[in-house]
mmCIF file of C-alpha atoms in Angstrom:
data_model
loop_
_atom_site.group_PDB
_atom_site.id
_atom_site.type_symbol
_atom_site.label_atom_id
_atom_site.label_comp_id
_atom_site.label_asym_id
_atom_site.label_seq_id
_atom_site.Cartn_x
_atom_site.Cartn_y
_atom_site.Cartn_z
ATOM 1 C CA MET Q 195 0.077 -0.293 0.144
ATOM 2 C CA PHE Q 196 1.064 3.133 -0.965
ATOM 3 C CA SER Q 197 2.123 5.980 1.626
ATOM 4 C CA LEU Q 198 1.663 9.714 1.005
ATOM 5 C CA LEU Q 199 6.183 9.898 1.952
ATOM 6 C CA LEU Q 200 6.537 6.726 -0.591
ATOM 7 C CA VAL Q 201 4.049 8.823 -3.348
ATOM 8 C CA ILE Q 202 6.816 12.241 -2.723
ATOM 9 C CA GLY Q 203 10.106 9.945 -2.530
ATOM 10 C CA LEU Q 204 9.101 8.724 -6.690
ATOM 11 C CA VAL Q 205 8.001 11.250 -7.699
ATOM 12 C CA VAL Q 206 11.590 13.316 -6.271
ATOM 13 C CA ALA Q 207 13.124 10.628 -8.123
ATOM 14 C CA ALA Q 208 11.153 10.804 -11.553
ATOM 15 C CA PHE Q 209 11.742 14.439 -10.986
ATOM 16 C CA VAL Q 210 15.892 13.026 -11.234
ATOM 17 C CA GLY Q 211 14.995 10.970 -13.675
ATOM 18 C CA PHE Q 212 13.991 14.814 -15.895
ATOM 19 C CA ASN Q 213 17.082 15.952 -15.028
ATOM 20 C CA VAL Q 214 19.323 13.304 -15.954
ATOM 21 C CA GLY Q 215 17.715 12.735 -18.930
ATOM 22 C CA GLY Q 216 18.089 16.591 -19.290
ATOM 23 C CA SER Q 217 21.556 17.267 -18.934
ATOM 24 C CA ASN Q 218 23.069 13.659 -20.745
ATOM 25 C CA THR Q 219 20.911 14.120 -23.302
ATOM 26 C CA GLY Q 220 22.946 17.401 -24.951
ATOM 27 C CA VAL Q 221 26.345 14.918 -23.759
ATOM 28 C CA ALA Q 222 25.616 11.774 -25.867
ATOM 29 C CA PHE Q 223 23.481 14.077 -28.713
ATOM 30 C CA GLY Q 224 24.344 16.936 -28.548
ATOM 31 C CA PRO Q 225 27.708 16.448 -31.513
ATOM 32 C CA ALA Q 226 25.120 14.387 -34.204
ATOM 33 C CA VAL Q 227 21.519 17.688 -33.316
ATOM 34 C CA GLY Q 228 24.727 19.870 -33.604
ATOM 35 C CA SER Q 229 26.049 18.592 -37.104
ATOM 36 C CA GLY Q 230 22.817 17.058 -38.623
ATOM 37 C CA ALA Q 231 22.885 13.634 -38.599
ATOM 38 C CA VAL Q 232 19.705 14.307 -36.466
ATOM 39 C CA SER Q 233 16.701 16.743 -35.184
ATOM 40 C CA LYS Q 234 16.524 17.210 -31.009
ATOM 41 C CA LEU Q 235 13.119 14.974 -31.134
ATOM 42 C CA VAL Q 236 14.663 12.010 -33.103
ATOM 43 C CA ALA Q 237 17.833 12.623 -30.179
ATOM 44 C CA GLY Q 238 15.593 12.110 -27.514
ATOM 45 C CA VAL Q 239 13.854 9.247 -28.574
ATOM 46 C CA LEU Q 240 17.076 6.843 -29.528
ATOM 47 C CA MET Q 241 18.422 8.365 -25.876
ATOM 48 C CA THR Q 242 15.075 6.706 -23.752
ATOM 49 C CA ALA Q 243 15.869 3.847 -25.122
ATOM 50 C CA PHE Q 244 18.990 2.902 -25.144
ATOM 51 C CA ALA Q 245 19.440 4.888 -21.955
ATOM 52 C CA PHE Q 246 16.800 1.599 -20.905
ATOM 53 C CA LEU Q 247 18.774 -0.510 -22.740
ATOM 54 C CA GLY Q 248 21.318 0.272 -20.476
ATOM 55 C CA GLY Q 249 20.131 0.411 -16.726
ATOM 56 C CA TRP Q 250 18.077 -2.537 -17.531
ATOM 57 C CA THR Q 251 20.997 -4.759 -18.120
ATOM 58 C CA VAL Q 252 24.638 -2.754 -16.336
ATOM 59 C CA GLY Q 253 22.925 -0.599 -14.692
ATOM 60 C CA ARG Q 254 21.618 -2.946 -11.666
ATOM 61 C CA ARG Q 255 24.931 -3.729 -10.255
ATOM 62 C CA VAL Q 256 25.469 0.176 -10.338
ATOM 63 C CA VAL Q 257 22.230 0.535 -8.493
ATOM 64 C CA THR Q 258 24.221 -1.780 -6.239
ATOM 65 C CA THR Q 259 27.009 -0.053 -6.023
ATOM 66 C CA LEU Q 260 25.973 2.615 -5.161
ATOM 67 C CA GLY Q 261 22.681 1.595 -2.762
ATOM 68 C CA SER Q 262 25.378 0.285 -0.202
ATOM 69 C CA ASN Q 263 28.752 1.182 -0.941
ATOM 70 C CA LEU Q 264 29.443 4.418 -0.480
ATOM 71 C CA VAL Q 265 27.891 4.850 2.971
ATOM 72 C CA ALA Q 266 28.070 1.328 5.848
ATOM 73 C CA GLY Q 267 25.070 0.393 7.241
ATOM 74 C CA ASP Q 268 21.188 0.863 5.575
ATOM 75 C CA PRO Q 269 21.478 4.403 5.826
ATOM 76 C CA PHE Q 270 18.414 4.577 2.639
ATOM 77 C CA THR Q 271 15.493 4.545 5.296
ATOM 78 C CA LEU Q 272 11.861 5.993 2.650
ATOM 79 C CA PRO Q 273 12.861 9.523 4.611
ATOM 80 C CA VAL Q 274 16.916 9.176 3.907
ATOM 81 C CA SER Q 275 16.093 8.484 -0.148
ATOM 82 C CA ILE Q 276 13.601 11.818 -0.687
ATOM 83 C CA GLY Q 277 16.416 14.356 1.214
ATOM 84 C CA VAL Q 278 19.663 12.142 -1.054
ATOM 85 C CA LEU Q 279 17.086 12.653 -4.647
ATOM 86 C CA PHE Q 280 16.097 16.189 -3.418
ATOM 87 C CA PHE Q 281 20.029 17.873 -3.393
ATOM 88 C CA ILE Q 282 20.556 15.301 -6.413
ATOM 89 C CA GLY Q 283 17.373 16.760 -8.219
ATOM 90 C CA GLY Q 284 17.460 20.186 -7.631
ATOM 91 C CA ALA Q 285 21.229 20.768 -8.061
ATOM 92 C CA LEU Q 286 20.754 18.672 -11.635
ATOM 93 C CA PHE Q 287 18.060 21.062 -12.413
ATOM 94 C CA VAL Q 288 19.686 24.276 -11.393
ATOM 95 C CA SER Q 289 22.090 23.459 -14.267
ATOM 96 C CA ASN Q 290 19.970 22.562 -16.923
ATOM 97 C CA VAL Q 291 18.466 25.859 -16.162
ATOM 98 C CA PHE Q 292 21.504 27.528 -16.989
ATOM 99 C CA GLY Q 293 21.366 25.295 -20.073
ATOM 100 C CA VAL Q 294 24.709 23.853 -19.248
ATOM 101 C CA PRO Q 295 24.935 19.429 -18.652
ATOM 102 C CA ALA Q 296 25.939 18.957 -15.007
ATOM 103 C CA SER Q 297 27.327 15.555 -14.518
ATOM 104 C CA THR Q 298 25.231 13.106 -12.402
ATOM 105 C CA SER Q 299 27.427 10.429 -11.638
ATOM 106 C CA MET Q 300 29.195 13.399 -9.193
ATOM 107 C CA THR Q 301 26.398 15.393 -7.840
ATOM 108 C CA ALA Q 302 24.422 11.781 -7.309
ATOM 109 C CA VAL Q 303 28.227 10.414 -5.074
ATOM 110 C CA GLY Q 304 28.705 14.459 -3.522
ATOM 111 C CA ALA Q 305 24.420 13.341 -2.587
ATOM 112 C CA ILE Q 306 26.012 10.417 -0.552
ATOM 113 C CA ALA Q 307 28.818 11.164 0.386
ATOM 114 C CA GLY Q 308 27.352 14.793 2.291
ATOM 115 C CA LEU Q 309 25.431 11.765 4.374
ATOM 116 C CA GLY Q 310 27.922 9.664 4.663
ATOM 117 C CA LEU Q 311 30.294 12.500 6.023
ATOM 118 C CA ALA Q 312 26.999 13.448 7.948
ATOM 119 C CA ARG Q 313 26.640 10.196 9.544
ATOM 120 C CA ASN Q 314 30.235 9.371 10.514
ATOM 121 C CA ALA Q 315 29.765 6.291 7.924
ATOM 122 C CA LEU Q 316 31.306 7.395 4.461
ATOM 123 C CA ALA Q 317 33.978 5.552 2.542
ATOM 124 C CA THR Q 318 37.260 6.982 2.520
ATOM 125 C CA ASP Q 319 38.575 5.321 0.245
ATOM 126 C CA VAL Q 320 36.076 4.308 -2.609
ATOM 127 C CA VAL Q 321 35.389 8.013 -2.632
ATOM 128 C CA LEU Q 322 38.982 8.966 -3.084
ATOM 129 C CA GLU Q 323 39.112 6.311 -5.606
ATOM 130 C CA ILE Q 324 36.479 7.044 -7.155
ATOM 131 C CA VAL Q 325 37.907 10.861 -7.784
ATOM 132 C CA SER Q 326 40.927 10.424 -8.654
ATOM 133 C CA TRP Q 327 39.524 8.183 -11.801
ATOM 134 C CA TRP Q 328 37.224 12.091 -12.084
ATOM 135 C CA ILE Q 329 40.108 14.268 -12.441
ATOM 136 C CA VAL Q 330 42.378 11.796 -14.577
ATOM 137 C CA ALA Q 331 39.848 10.688 -17.150
ATOM 138 C CA PRO Q 332 38.792 14.116 -18.317
ATOM 139 C CA LEU Q 333 42.378 15.220 -18.813
ATOM 140 C CA ILE Q 334 42.938 12.528 -20.853
ATOM 141 C CA ALA Q 335 39.962 13.768 -22.864
ATOM 142 C CA PHE Q 336 41.115 16.637 -23.322
ATOM 143 C CA TRP Q 337 44.452 16.190 -24.186
ATOM 144 C CA VAL Q 338 44.276 13.153 -27.023
ATOM 145 C CA SER Q 339 41.762 15.350 -28.216
ATOM 146 C CA GLY Q 340 43.643 18.033 -28.378
ATOM 147 C CA VAL Q 341 46.609 16.565 -30.250
ATOM 148 C CA VAL Q 342 43.923 14.638 -32.322
ATOM 149 C CA GLY Q 343 42.317 18.957 -33.561
ATOM 150 C CA ARG Q 344 45.701 19.667 -33.906
ATOM 151 C CA TYR Q 345 47.739 17.615 -35.765
ATOM 152 C CA GLY Q 346 45.425 14.678 -36.710
ATOM 153 C CA TYR Q 347 41.946 16.848 -37.007
ATOM 154 C CA ASP Q 348 42.485 18.331 -41.257
ATOM 155 C CA ALA Q 349 44.106 14.531 -41.953
ATOM 156 C CA ILE Q 350 40.282 12.558 -40.613
ATOM 157 C CA GLU Q 351 37.994 15.463 -41.797
ATOM 158 C CA ALA Q 352 39.815 15.116 -45.730
ATOM 159 C CA ARG Q 353 39.371 10.998 -45.466
ATOM 160 C CA LEU Q 354 35.568 10.536 -44.417
ATOM 161 C CA ALA Q 355 35.034 13.684 -46.109
ATOM 162 C CA ILE Q 356 31.607 14.989 -43.954
ATOM 163 C CA GLY Q 357 31.802 18.675 -43.448
ATOM 164 C CA GLY Q 358 27.838 18.601 -41.035
ATOM 165 C CA ASP Q 359 27.370 22.706 -42.031
ATOM 166 C CA GLY Q 360 24.805 22.435 -39.244
ATOM 167 C CA GLY Q 361 21.645 21.716 -41.888
ATOM 168 C CA SER Q 362 20.201 18.068 -41.934
ATOM 169 C CA LEU Q 363 21.562 15.488 -44.046
ATOM 170 C CA PHE Q 364 18.150 13.197 -44.296
ATOM 171 C CA THR Q 365 14.869 13.871 -44.365
ATOM 172 C CA VAL Q 366 11.301 10.552 -44.548
ATOM 173 C CA ASP Q 367 10.069 10.456 -47.726
ATOM 174 C CA THR Q 368 6.363 9.840 -46.717
ATOM 175 C CA ASP Q 369 5.308 9.391 -50.119
ATOM 176 C CA GLY Q 370 5.239 5.459 -49.867
ATOM 177 C CA THR Q 371 2.969 3.108 -48.470
ATOM 178 C CA ILE Q 372 6.411 2.540 -45.653
ATOM 179 C CA PRO Q 373 8.219 6.004 -45.389
ATOM 180 C CA THR Q 374 11.424 5.948 -46.515
ATOM 181 C CA PRO Q 375 14.797 7.533 -45.118
ATOM 182 C CA GLU Q 376 16.692 9.508 -47.837
ATOM 183 C CA LEU Q 377 19.935 11.945 -48.116
ATOM 184 C CA THR Q 378 19.205 16.132 -48.726
ATOM 185 C CA ASP Q 379 20.316 17.694 -51.114
ATOM 186 C CA GLY Q 380 24.204 17.633 -51.348
ATOM 187 C CA THR Q 381 24.185 15.604 -48.931
ATOM 188 C CA THR Q 382 27.075 13.104 -50.290
ATOM 189 C CA PRO Q 383 27.378 9.561 -49.661
ATOM 190 C CA ARG Q 384 30.654 9.647 -47.064
ATOM 191 C CA GLU Q 385 28.418 12.281 -44.977
ATOM 192 C CA ALA Q 386 25.483 10.181 -44.327
ATOM 193 C CA THR Q 387 28.371 7.364 -43.768
ATOM 194 C CA GLY Q 388 29.651 9.430 -41.075
ATOM 195 C CA GLY Q 389 26.398 10.891 -39.282
ATOM 196 C CA VAL Q 390 25.481 7.180 -39.194
ATOM 197 C CA LEU Q 391 29.043 6.689 -37.522
ATOM 198 C CA VAL Q 392 27.559 9.639 -34.974
ATOM 199 C CA VAL Q 393 24.441 8.438 -34.280
ATOM 200 C CA GLY Q 394 25.590 5.003 -33.732
ATOM 201 C CA ILE Q 395 28.659 6.572 -30.905
ATOM 202 C CA ALA Q 396 25.836 8.500 -29.977
ATOM 203 C CA CYS Q 397 23.551 5.495 -28.904
ATOM 204 C CA PHE Q 398 26.540 3.346 -27.589
ATOM 205 C CA MET Q 399 27.264 6.982 -25.303
ATOM 206 C CA ALA Q 400 23.106 6.243 -24.796
ATOM 207 C CA PHE Q 401 23.653 3.263 -23.059
ATOM 208 C CA SER Q 402 26.242 3.947 -20.705
ATOM 209 C CA ALA Q 403 24.705 6.549 -19.321
ATOM 210 C CA GLY Q 404 21.735 5.499 -18.359
ATOM 211 C CA ALA Q 405 23.770 1.852 -17.252
ATOM 212 C CA SER Q 406 25.400 4.505 -15.413
ATOM 213 C CA ASN Q 407 22.100 6.955 -14.692
ATOM 214 C CA VAL Q 408 19.748 4.821 -13.743
ATOM 215 C CA ALA Q 409 20.826 3.782 -10.643
ATOM 216 C CA ASN Q 410 21.496 7.888 -9.822
ATOM 217 C CA ALA Q 411 17.784 8.680 -9.694
ATOM 218 C CA VAL Q 412 16.391 4.999 -7.891
ATOM 219 C CA ALA Q 413 19.613 3.703 -6.241
ATOM 220 C CA PRO Q 414 18.175 5.743 -2.592
ATOM 221 C CA LEU Q 415 14.459 4.129 -2.738
ATOM 222 C CA VAL Q 416 15.855 0.433 -4.318
ATOM 223 C CA GLY Q 417 18.272 0.483 -1.049
ATOM 224 C CA SER Q 418 16.004 1.623 1.070
ATOM 225 C CA GLY Q 419 13.192 -1.486 -0.135
ATOM 226 C CA GLN Q 420 10.801 0.451 -1.217
ATOM 227 C CA LEU Q 421 10.988 -0.369 -4.566
ATOM 228 C CA THR Q 422 11.958 -3.323 -6.409
ATOM 229 C CA MET Q 423 14.971 -3.737 -8.744
ATOM 230 C CA ASN Q 424 13.045 -3.771 -12.984
ATOM 231 C CA ALA Q 425 10.174 -0.632 -10.814
ATOM 232 C CA GLY Q 426 12.618 1.591 -10.600
ATOM 233 C CA ILE Q 427 14.227 1.298 -13.663
ATOM 234 C CA ILE Q 428 11.707 0.752 -15.679
ATOM 235 C CA LEU Q 429 10.313 3.841 -13.294
ATOM 236 C CA ALA Q 430 13.783 5.692 -14.037
ATOM 237 C CA ALA Q 431 13.854 4.780 -17.411
ATOM 238 C CA GLY Q 432 10.089 6.846 -18.021
ATOM 239 C CA ALA Q 433 11.722 9.579 -16.622
ATOM 240 C CA ILE Q 434 14.731 10.117 -18.609
ATOM 241 C CA GLY Q 435 12.817 9.899 -21.503
ATOM 242 C CA LEU Q 436 10.791 12.894 -20.380
ATOM 243 C CA GLY Q 437 13.637 14.715 -19.985
ATOM 244 C CA ALA Q 438 15.064 13.833 -22.978
ATOM 245 C CA VAL Q 439 12.619 14.767 -25.243
ATOM 246 C CA THR Q 440 11.897 17.927 -23.118
ATOM 247 C CA ILE Q 441 14.567 19.753 -21.200
ATOM 248 C CA ALA Q 442 17.231 18.654 -23.237
ATOM 249 C CA ARG Q 443 16.843 20.876 -26.087
ATOM 250 C CA ARG Q 444 18.771 23.578 -23.648
ATOM 251 C CA THR Q 445 22.497 20.890 -22.719
ATOM 252 C CA LEU Q 446 21.944 20.246 -26.790
ATOM 253 C CA ASP Q 447 22.268 23.550 -28.215
ATOM 254 C CA THR Q 448 25.144 24.338 -25.077
ATOM 255 C CA MET Q 449 26.629 20.731 -27.114
ATOM 256 C CA GLY Q 450 25.989 21.332 -30.573
ATOM 257 C CA ASP Q 451 27.577 25.067 -30.613
ATOM 258 C CA GLY Q 452 27.888 26.893 -27.678
ATOM 259 C CA LEU Q 453 31.501 25.313 -26.395
ATOM 260 C CA THR Q 454 33.322 25.370 -30.249
ATOM 261 C CA ASP Q 455 33.053 25.171 -33.918
ATOM 262 C CA LEU Q 456 31.288 21.212 -34.335
ATOM 263 C CA PRO Q 457 31.437 19.004 -37.892
ATOM 264 C CA LEU Q 458 30.326 15.786 -38.137
ATOM 265 C CA ALA Q 459 34.869 15.360 -38.408
ATOM 266 C CA ALA Q 460 34.773 16.412 -34.749
ATOM 267 C CA ALA Q 461 31.672 14.984 -33.564
ATOM 268 C CA LEU Q 462 32.184 11.760 -34.332
ATOM 269 C CA VAL Q 463 36.007 12.654 -32.396
ATOM 270 C CA VAL Q 464 34.814 13.813 -29.670
ATOM 271 C CA ALA Q 465 32.364 10.808 -29.666
ATOM 272 C CA VAL Q 466 34.258 8.026 -29.664
ATOM 273 C CA VAL Q 467 37.747 9.434 -27.609
ATOM 274 C CA SER Q 468 34.169 9.632 -24.671
ATOM 275 C CA ALA Q 469 32.674 6.348 -25.549
ATOM 276 C CA THR Q 470 35.760 4.511 -24.810
ATOM 277 C CA LEU Q 471 37.076 6.550 -21.555
ATOM 278 C CA VAL Q 472 33.485 5.352 -20.816
ATOM 279 C CA THR Q 473 33.445 2.743 -21.466
ATOM 280 C CA ALA Q 474 37.297 1.806 -19.478
ATOM 281 C CA LEU Q 475 35.844 3.515 -16.189
ATOM 282 C CA SER Q 476 32.602 1.056 -16.493
ATOM 283 C CA ALA Q 477 34.478 -1.936 -16.854
ATOM 284 C CA ILE Q 478 36.786 -1.305 -13.332
ATOM 285 C CA GLY Q 479 33.272 -0.206 -11.880
ATOM 286 C CA ILE Q 480 34.223 3.243 -11.547
ATOM 287 C CA PRO Q 481 30.599 5.791 -11.816
ATOM 288 C CA ALA Q 482 31.911 7.540 -14.511
ATOM 289 C CA SER Q 483 31.847 11.562 -15.143
ATOM 290 C CA PHE Q 484 30.483 11.022 -17.827
ATOM 291 C CA VAL Q 485 29.089 14.052 -18.895
ATOM 292 C CA VAL Q 486 33.278 15.793 -17.492
ATOM 293 C CA ILE Q 487 34.444 13.406 -20.016
ATOM 294 C CA ALA Q 488 32.564 14.584 -23.016
ATOM 295 C CA THR Q 489 32.123 18.005 -22.481
ATOM 296 C CA MET Q 490 36.224 18.412 -22.648
ATOM 297 C CA SER Q 491 36.751 16.031 -25.345
ATOM 298 C CA THR Q 492 34.860 18.766 -27.191
ATOM 299 C CA VAL Q 493 36.370 22.076 -25.901
ATOM 300 C CA GLY Q 494 39.855 20.584 -25.974
ATOM 301 C CA LEU Q 495 38.986 19.167 -29.785
ATOM 302 C CA GLY Q 496 38.304 23.176 -30.461
ATOM 303 C CA TRP Q 497 41.371 24.012 -28.213
ATOM 304 C CA GLY Q 498 43.557 21.736 -30.380
ATOM 305 C CA ARG Q 499 41.873 22.772 -33.823
ATOM 306 C CA ALA Q 500 42.252 27.051 -32.915
ATOM 307 C CA THR Q 501 45.860 26.142 -32.280
ATOM 308 C CA ARG Q 502 46.235 25.376 -35.228
ATOM 309 C CA ALA Q 503 44.041 27.611 -36.967
ATOM 310 C CA GLU Q 504 47.163 30.355 -34.638
ATOM 311 C CA GLY Q 505 49.569 28.206 -36.180
ATOM 312 C CA ARG Q 506 49.166 28.244 -39.797
ATOM 313 C CA LEU Q 507 47.645 33.102 -38.929
ATOM 314 C CA LEU Q 508 51.279 33.133 -38.364
ATOM 315 C CA VAL Q 509 52.926 31.538 -41.239
ATOM 316 C CA GLU Q 510 50.026 33.129 -44.096
ATOM 317 C CA ALA Q 511 49.040 36.000 -42.924
ATOM 318 C CA ASP Q 512 47.187 38.212 -44.158
ATOM 319 C CA ASP Q 513 45.567 34.909 -46.136
ATOM 320 C CA VAL Q 514 42.403 33.311 -46.280
ATOM 321 C CA VAL Q 515 42.539 29.833 -43.691
ATOM 322 C CA GLN Q 516 40.523 27.269 -44.782
ATOM 323 C CA GLY Q 517 38.214 29.809 -45.823
ATOM 324 C CA MET Q 518 37.406 32.056 -42.420
ATOM 325 C CA THR Q 519 37.445 35.727 -43.379
ATOM 326 C CA ASP Q 520 37.560 36.781 -39.843
ATOM 327 C CA PRO Q 521 41.392 34.771 -39.111
ATOM 328 C CA ASP Q 522 40.112 36.075 -34.802
ATOM 329 C CA VAL Q 523 36.661 35.455 -35.267
ATOM 330 C CA ALA Q 524 37.853 31.861 -36.590
ATOM 331 C CA VAL Q 525 39.588 31.156 -33.981
ATOM 332 C CA GLY Q 526 36.708 31.781 -31.780
ATOM 333 C CA ASP Q 527 34.599 29.894 -32.519
ATOM 334 C CA LEU Q 528 36.409 26.897 -32.745
ATOM 335 C CA TYR Q 529 37.266 27.757 -29.479
ATOM 336 C CA ARG Q 530 35.603 29.750 -27.045
ATOM 337 C CA PRO Q 531 36.717 30.153 -23.509
ATOM 338 C CA TRP Q 532 34.642 31.962 -22.002
ATOM 339 C CA ALA Q 533 32.484 30.152 -21.908
ATOM 340 C CA THR Q 534 34.223 27.433 -21.666
ATOM 341 C CA LEU Q 535 34.626 28.854 -18.332
ATOM 342 C CA ARG Q 536 31.547 28.897 -17.755
ATOM 343 C CA VAL Q 537 30.802 25.447 -17.936
ATOM 344 C CA VAL Q 538 33.776 23.515 -16.400
ATOM 345 C CA ALA Q 539 32.425 26.302 -12.858
ATOM 346 C CA LEU Q 540 28.744 24.679 -13.031
ATOM 347 C CA GLN Q 541 30.192 21.749 -13.725
ATOM 348 C CA ASN Q 542 32.514 22.197 -10.681
ATOM 349 C CA ALA Q 543 29.800 23.556 -8.607
ATOM 350 C CA VAL Q 544 26.513 21.667 -9.170
ATOM 351 C CA PRO Q 545 28.007 18.553 -7.397
ATOM 352 C CA ALA Q 546 29.114 21.011 -4.455
ATOM 353 C CA VAL Q 547 26.055 22.260 -3.983
ATOM 354 C CA ALA Q 548 25.096 18.843 -3.211
ATOM 355 C CA THR Q 549 27.570 17.144 -0.755
ATOM 356 C CA VAL Q 550 26.528 20.387 1.383
ATOM 357 C CA GLY Q 551 23.164 20.347 1.278
ATOM 358 C CA ALA Q 552 23.124 16.702 1.813
ATOM 359 C CA TYR Q 553 26.056 17.299 5.203
ATOM 360 C CA LEU Q 554 24.116 19.885 6.505
ATOM 361 C CA LEU Q 555 20.366 18.257 6.228
ATOM 362 C CA PHE Q 556 21.629 15.403 7.297
ATOM 363 C CA SER Q 557 24.313 16.453 10.405
ATOM 364 C CA ALA Q 558 20.873 19.239 11.696
ATOM 365 C CA TRP Q 559 18.484 15.048 10.678
#
C-alpha cells in the first residue's frame, strides 16, 4: 500500500530522472544534433531507448553499488532517500536551467557522500578512488582530443569527407506506404556514412549513460526496499525519456553549438574519445563522470583546432585560412574560452552544492 511519503519519494526520483535526461542527452547527442545528423526529437527518442537498455542490463550493478558501498550500514530509510534525491534533482535542475549539462554521477555521489560525512559512515577509500578517476579521465579526454584537433583533424576530415554544416543530412519520404529515409540535396554518401557513425556512437554513449545514471535516480529507494529493481529501472528510464525530449533541448544547443564549432568529423572524434573512456571506466567499476569527459573532449578538440588555426595565421599572415574571412572570429568559433569557463565552473559547482546541502541537512536531522 502506497503511503504519502512513498508517493513523494517516487515523484522526487522521477524528477531526478527527468533532469538526468535533460543533462545527458545534450552530451550524448549534442554532436549528432549540431552536425545535422539527427533532429532534437529523434535524439530524445534514441536517448530514451538506449538509456533504458543500459539501465536494464548493466545498470543493475550500479544501483547496488550506490545503495550499499559508499556509506556503511543501512542508511537509506525512506525519508533519507527522499532527502538525498532532493539534492540530486535540485542541483541538476539548476544546471539544466542554465543550459549546462552537469555530471549526474558526480552529483549523486556528492549527495550520498554528504550523508556519509554527516553520519560518520563514509567509505573514504571508495570515494577517493572514484574522485581520482574523475580528475584523470577528463584530462585524458582533453589532451587526446587536443592532439587530434591540432595534428590529426585535417587528415580525418579529408579522409571522411564529411563537413556537416548544421543542416539536416536526411529527410523522410512519406509518399509511399512505408516512410523511407533519403539523403537531402547536397549530402554525399560519405557524409551520410559519417552521420550514421556519429549517431551509432551517440547511441552507445546513451547506453553507457543509462547504465551509470539510472542508479542515480532510484538507488536510494531500491536500497531502502521501497522499490524493486525492475520497477526502479522502469521509473528512472521513463523519467529520463521525458527529460530527453523536453528540457534536453537547451543542453543540446550548448553542446552542439555553444562550446566549439562542431562539424561532423569533429563530432565523430568527440564521440569516439568519450565513449571509449566511459566504457573503460565502467569496466573497472568506476561510476563515470560522463558529462565532464565528453565536455572536456569537446573543449580539447576545439582548443587543438584553434591552436592549429593560430599557427597558420602566423605563417600565412593576411591570407585567408580555410575559407575564413575573419581570422579572429574563426579562432573564437573553434574554441570559446568564456563559454568553456562557465561550463566547467558550473559542472564543479553543482556536485559541491549537492554535497554541502546533504551534509547540512543530515547533520541537523
